[in-house]
Coordinates of C-alpha atoms in Angstrom, one line a residue:
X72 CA -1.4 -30.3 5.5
X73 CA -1.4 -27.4 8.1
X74 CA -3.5 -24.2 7.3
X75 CA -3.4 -20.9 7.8
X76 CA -6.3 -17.9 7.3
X77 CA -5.9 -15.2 4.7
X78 CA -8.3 -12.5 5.6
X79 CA -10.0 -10.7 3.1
X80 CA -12.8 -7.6 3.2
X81 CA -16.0 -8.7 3.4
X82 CA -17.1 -6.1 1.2
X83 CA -14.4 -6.0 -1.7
X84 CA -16.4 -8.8 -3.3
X85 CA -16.2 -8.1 -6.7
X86 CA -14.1 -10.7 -9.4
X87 CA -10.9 -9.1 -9.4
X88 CA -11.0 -9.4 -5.5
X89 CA -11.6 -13.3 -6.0
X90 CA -9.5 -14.1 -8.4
X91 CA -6.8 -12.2 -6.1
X92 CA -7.7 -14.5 -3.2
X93 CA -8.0 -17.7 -5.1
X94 CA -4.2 -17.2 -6.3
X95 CA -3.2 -16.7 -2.8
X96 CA -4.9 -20.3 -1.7
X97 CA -3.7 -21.6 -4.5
X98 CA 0.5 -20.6 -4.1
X99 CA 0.2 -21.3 -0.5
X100 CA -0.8 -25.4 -1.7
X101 CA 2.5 -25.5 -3.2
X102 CA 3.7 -25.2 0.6
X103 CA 1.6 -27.8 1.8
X104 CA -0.7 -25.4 3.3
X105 CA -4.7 -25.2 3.2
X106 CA -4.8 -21.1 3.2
X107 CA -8.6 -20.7 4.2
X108 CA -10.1 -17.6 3.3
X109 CA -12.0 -15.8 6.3
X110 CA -13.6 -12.0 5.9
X111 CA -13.6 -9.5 8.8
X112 CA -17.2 -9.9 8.8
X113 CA -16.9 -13.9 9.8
X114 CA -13.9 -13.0 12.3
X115 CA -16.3 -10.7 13.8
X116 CA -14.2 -9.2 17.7
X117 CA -15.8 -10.1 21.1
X118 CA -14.0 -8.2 23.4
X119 CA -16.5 -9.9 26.1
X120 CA -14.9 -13.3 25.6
X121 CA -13.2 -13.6 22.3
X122 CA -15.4 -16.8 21.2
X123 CA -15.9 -16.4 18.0
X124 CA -12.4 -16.6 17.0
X125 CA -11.2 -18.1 20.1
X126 CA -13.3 -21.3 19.1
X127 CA -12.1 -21.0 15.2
X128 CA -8.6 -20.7 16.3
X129 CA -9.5 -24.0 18.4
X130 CA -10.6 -26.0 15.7
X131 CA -8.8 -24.7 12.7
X132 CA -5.5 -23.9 14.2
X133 CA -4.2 -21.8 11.8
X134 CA -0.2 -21.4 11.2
X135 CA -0.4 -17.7 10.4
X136 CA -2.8 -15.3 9.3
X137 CA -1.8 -13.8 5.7
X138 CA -4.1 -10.3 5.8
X139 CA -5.0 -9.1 2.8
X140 CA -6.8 -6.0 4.3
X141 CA -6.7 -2.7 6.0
X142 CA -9.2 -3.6 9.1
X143 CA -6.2 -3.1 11.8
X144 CA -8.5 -3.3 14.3
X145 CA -9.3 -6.9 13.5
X146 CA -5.7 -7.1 12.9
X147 CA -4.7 -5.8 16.0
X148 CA -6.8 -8.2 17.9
X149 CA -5.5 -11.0 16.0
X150 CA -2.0 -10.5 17.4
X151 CA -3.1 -10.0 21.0
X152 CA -4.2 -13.5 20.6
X153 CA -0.7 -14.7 19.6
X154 CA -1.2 -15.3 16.4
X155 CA 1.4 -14.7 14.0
X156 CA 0.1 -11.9 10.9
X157 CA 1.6 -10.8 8.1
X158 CA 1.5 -8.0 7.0
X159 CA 2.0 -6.6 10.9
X160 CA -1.3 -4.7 12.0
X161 CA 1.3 -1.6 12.3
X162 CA 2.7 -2.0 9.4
X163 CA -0.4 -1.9 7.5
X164 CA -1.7 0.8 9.3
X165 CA 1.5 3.2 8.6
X166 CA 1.3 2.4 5.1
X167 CA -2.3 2.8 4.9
X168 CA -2.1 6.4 6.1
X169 CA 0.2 8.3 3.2
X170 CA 1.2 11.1 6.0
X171 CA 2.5 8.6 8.2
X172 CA 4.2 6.8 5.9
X173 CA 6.1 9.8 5.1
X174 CA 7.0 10.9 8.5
X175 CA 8.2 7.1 9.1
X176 CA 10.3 7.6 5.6
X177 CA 11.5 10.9 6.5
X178 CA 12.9 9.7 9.8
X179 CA 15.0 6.9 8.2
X180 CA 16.7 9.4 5.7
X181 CA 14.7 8.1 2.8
X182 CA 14.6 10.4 -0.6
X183 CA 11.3 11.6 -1.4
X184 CA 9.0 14.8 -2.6
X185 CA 8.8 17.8 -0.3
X186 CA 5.6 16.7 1.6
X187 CA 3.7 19.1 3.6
X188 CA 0.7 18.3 5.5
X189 CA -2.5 19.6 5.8
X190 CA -3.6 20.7 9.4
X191 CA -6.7 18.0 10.6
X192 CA -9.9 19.4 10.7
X193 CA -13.1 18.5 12.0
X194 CA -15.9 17.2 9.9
X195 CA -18.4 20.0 11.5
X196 CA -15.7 22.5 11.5
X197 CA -14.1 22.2 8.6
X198 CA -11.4 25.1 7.6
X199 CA -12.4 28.1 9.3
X200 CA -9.5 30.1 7.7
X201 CA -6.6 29.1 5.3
X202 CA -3.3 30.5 6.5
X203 CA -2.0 27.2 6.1
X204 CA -2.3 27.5 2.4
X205 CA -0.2 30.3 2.6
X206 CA 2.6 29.2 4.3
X207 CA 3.1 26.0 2.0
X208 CA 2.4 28.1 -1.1
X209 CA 6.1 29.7 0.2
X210 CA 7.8 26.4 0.0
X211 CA 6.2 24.6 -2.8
X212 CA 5.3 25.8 -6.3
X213 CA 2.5 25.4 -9.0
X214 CA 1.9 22.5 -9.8
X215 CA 1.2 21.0 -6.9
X216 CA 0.1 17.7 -6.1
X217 CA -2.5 17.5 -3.5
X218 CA -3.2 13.5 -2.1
X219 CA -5.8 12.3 0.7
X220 CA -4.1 10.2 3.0
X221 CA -6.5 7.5 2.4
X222 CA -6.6 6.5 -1.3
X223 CA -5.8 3.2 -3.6
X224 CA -4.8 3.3 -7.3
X225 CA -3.6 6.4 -8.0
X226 CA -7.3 7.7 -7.0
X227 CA -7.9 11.0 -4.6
X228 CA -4.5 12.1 -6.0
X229 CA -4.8 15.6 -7.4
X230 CA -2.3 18.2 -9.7
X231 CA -3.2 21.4 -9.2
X232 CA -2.1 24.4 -11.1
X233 CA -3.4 27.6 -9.8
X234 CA -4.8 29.4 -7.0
X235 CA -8.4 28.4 -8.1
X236 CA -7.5 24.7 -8.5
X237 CA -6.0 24.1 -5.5
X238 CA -9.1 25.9 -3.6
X239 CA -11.5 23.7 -5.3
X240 CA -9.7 20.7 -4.6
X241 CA -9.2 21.8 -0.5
X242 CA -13.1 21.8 -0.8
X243 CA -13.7 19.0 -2.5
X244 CA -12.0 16.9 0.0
X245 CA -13.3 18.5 2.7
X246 CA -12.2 17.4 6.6
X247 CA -10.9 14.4 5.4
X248 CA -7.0 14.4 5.9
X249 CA -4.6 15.1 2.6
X250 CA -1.1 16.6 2.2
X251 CA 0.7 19.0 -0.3
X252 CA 3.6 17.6 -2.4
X253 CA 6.1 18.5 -4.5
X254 CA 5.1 17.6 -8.3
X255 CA 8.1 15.7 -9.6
X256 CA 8.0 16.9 -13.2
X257 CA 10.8 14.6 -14.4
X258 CA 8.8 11.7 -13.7
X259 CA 5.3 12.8 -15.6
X260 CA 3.0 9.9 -16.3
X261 CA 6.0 7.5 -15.7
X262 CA 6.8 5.4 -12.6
X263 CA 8.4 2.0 -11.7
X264 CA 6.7 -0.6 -9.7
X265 CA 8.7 -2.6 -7.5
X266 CA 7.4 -5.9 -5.7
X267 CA 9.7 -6.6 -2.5
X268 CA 9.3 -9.5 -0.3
X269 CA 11.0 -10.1 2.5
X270 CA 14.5 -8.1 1.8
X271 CA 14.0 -9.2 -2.3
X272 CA 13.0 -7.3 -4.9
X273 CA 11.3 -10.2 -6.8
X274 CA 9.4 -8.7 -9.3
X275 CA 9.3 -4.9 -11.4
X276 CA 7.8 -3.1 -14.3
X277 CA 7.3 -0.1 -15.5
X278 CA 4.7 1.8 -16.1
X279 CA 3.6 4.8 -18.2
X280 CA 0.7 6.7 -19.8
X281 CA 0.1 8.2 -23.0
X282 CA -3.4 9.6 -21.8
X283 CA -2.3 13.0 -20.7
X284 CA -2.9 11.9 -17.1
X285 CA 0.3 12.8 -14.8
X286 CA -0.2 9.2 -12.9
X287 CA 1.2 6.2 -14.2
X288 CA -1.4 4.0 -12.7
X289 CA -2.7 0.8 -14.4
X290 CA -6.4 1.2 -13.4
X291 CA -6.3 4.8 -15.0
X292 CA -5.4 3.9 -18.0
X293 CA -1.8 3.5 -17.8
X294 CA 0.6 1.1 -19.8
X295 CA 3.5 -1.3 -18.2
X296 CA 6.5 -3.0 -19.8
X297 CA 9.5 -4.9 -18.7
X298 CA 12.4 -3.0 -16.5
X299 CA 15.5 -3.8 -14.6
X300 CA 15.8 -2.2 -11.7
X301 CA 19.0 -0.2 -10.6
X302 CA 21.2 -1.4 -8.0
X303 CA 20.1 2.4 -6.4
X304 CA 16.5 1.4 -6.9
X305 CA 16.9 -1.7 -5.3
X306 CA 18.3 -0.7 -2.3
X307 CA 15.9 2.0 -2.1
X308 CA 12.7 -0.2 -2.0
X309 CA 13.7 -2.7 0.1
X310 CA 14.7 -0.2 2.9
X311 CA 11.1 1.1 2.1
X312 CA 10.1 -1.6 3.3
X313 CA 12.3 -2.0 6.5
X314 CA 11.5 1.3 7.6
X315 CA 8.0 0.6 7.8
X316 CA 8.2 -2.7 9.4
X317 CA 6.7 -4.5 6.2
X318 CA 7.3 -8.5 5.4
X319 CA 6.1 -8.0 1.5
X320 CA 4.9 -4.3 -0.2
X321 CA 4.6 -2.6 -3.5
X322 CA 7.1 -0.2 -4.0
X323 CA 6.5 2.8 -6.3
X324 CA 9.5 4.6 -7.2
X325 CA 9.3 8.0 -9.5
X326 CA 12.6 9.4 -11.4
X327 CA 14.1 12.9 -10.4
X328 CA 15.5 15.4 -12.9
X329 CA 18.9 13.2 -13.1
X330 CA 16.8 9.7 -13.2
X331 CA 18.3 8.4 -10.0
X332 CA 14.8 7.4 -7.7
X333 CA 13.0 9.0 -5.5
X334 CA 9.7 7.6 -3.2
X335 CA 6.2 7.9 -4.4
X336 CA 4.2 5.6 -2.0
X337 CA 4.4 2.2 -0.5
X338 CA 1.3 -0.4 -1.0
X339 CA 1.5 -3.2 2.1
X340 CA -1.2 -5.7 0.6
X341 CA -0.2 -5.3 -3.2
X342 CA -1.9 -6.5 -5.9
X343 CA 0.1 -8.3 -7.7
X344 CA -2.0 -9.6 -11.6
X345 CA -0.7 -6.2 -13.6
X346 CA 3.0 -7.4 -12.5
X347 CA 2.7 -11.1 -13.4
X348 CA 0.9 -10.1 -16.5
X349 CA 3.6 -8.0 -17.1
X350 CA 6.9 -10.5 -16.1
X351 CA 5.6 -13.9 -15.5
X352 CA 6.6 -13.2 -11.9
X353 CA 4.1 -15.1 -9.2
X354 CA 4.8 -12.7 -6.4
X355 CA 1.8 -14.4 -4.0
X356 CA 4.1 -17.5 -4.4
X357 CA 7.1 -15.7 -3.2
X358 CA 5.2 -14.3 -0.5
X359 CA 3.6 -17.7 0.5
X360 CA 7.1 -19.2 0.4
X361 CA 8.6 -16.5 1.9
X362 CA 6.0 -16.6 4.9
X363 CA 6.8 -20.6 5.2
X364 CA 10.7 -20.1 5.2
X365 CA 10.4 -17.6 8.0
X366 CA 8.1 -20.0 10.1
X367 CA 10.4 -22.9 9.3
X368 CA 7.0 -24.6 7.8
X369 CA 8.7 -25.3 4.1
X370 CA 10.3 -28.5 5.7
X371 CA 7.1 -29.7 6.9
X372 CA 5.1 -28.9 3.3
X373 CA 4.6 -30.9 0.3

């Protein structure tokens, strides 16, 4: 049996973060390979000499390195060492970042809301006047939706429908960096979630709320039930996840005023229990296999 390392946060410790991990190692055994789970604490970066990994790559000699987490520095590192990572350390980082995932969208030709974003501050600074505000008030209209660039499951995502709520929400978030987007009203509390691996759309559902909430998210309350994808939604996600240089993502897709698809975010590290749930759909298995076939290891597994 050959392994491999999956790394994980040190600090994401709760259940649902464990039971995540254990169905990684446990899809990759179906490949014949011992996926051993290592934090970003353990793989901790030496830049003096590299021996803390240098000696674990020594004895374990891992494969590949499946990262399930956003520490690009450790993923960064990883690669300089040769070793082969998945999702790419630039990928993750684009996708992390929701401005630059738009900007990398935009330049491949890919349909999504009118984004606009937010001038960086500094933390000691912070907004010393707002003409900005001004200006993107003349190109988008009330309601707004407001988004830090750093956020997970559906959170620090904001509608805002007046002068006063869009003032309080620039204050609430402070120096930290956030855009201004057009608010797709067609697609209110709906969405479609589409897993992609590789240039496959293996699993999808979609998803909805009843709650009054304009997010369609799971974790806030939201509902999900089988869906076919489109031919056009297809297409649409997997070149998603070409243009940002992505092995395996979760592809959010909302519906414009004539239900064709339009982008709402891309997820590189996924999870994936809401979708199997939902279809029956093992989508770490996919990715494990997916991962194997690309390394030509399936051959050499069970």
């Amino acid at each position: 049996m050959k392994s491999a390392w999956l790394v994980t946060n040190e600090f994401l410790n709760t259940q649902k973060y464990s039971e995540l991990n254990m169905w990684l190692v446990k899809a990759a055994e179906k490949y014949n390979i011992d996926l051993i789970v290592k934090t970003n604490a353990e793989l901790l970066v030496d830049l003096g000499g590299n021996h803390i990994i240098q000696n674990l790559i020594e004895v374990e000699k891992p494969e590949f390195v499946l990262f399930w987490d956003k520490d690009i520095r450790l993923a960064s590192f990883l690669e300089s060492l040769s070793m082969k990572v998945f999702n790419s350390s630039k990928a993750i980082e684009i996708c992390d970042n929701k401005a630059m995932t738009h900007i990398a969208l935009k330049q491949k030709n890919i349909k999504m809301p009118r984004t606009i974003l937010a001038p960086m501050t500094y933390e000691n600074i912070g907004f010393t006047n707002y003409d900005f505000v001004e200006r993107m008030k003349k190109q988008l209209s009330y309601p707004i939706v407001v988004k830090e660039c750093f956020g997970s499951f559906g959170q620090q995502v904001y509608l805002v429908h007046d002068d006063v709520e869009l003032m309080r929400c620039i204050e609430k978030i402070g120096a930290k960096p956030f855009l201004f987007q057009e608010y797709i009203k067609s697609s209110f509390a709906r969405d479609i979630r589409l897993n992609v691996v590789g240039d496959q759309v293996v699993a999808t559902m979609y998803r909805y709320s009843d709650t009054g909430d304009f997010r369609a998210n799971i974790s806030n309350g939201g509902k999900m039930k089988l869906f076919k994808p489109t031919k056009q939604q297809i297409l649409l996600a997997v070149d998603c996840v070409k243009a940002l240089g992505l092995d395996f993502a979760g592809v959010d897709l909302l519906f414009d005023e004539n239900e064709e698809p339009i982008v709402c975010e891309v997820n590189s590290n996924a999870h994936f229990k809401n979708i199997y749930d939902c279809t029956g759909v093992d989508v770490a298995e996919h990715i494990l296999g997916y991962i194997c076939n690309k390394l030509n290891l399936v051959n050499e597994g069970a």
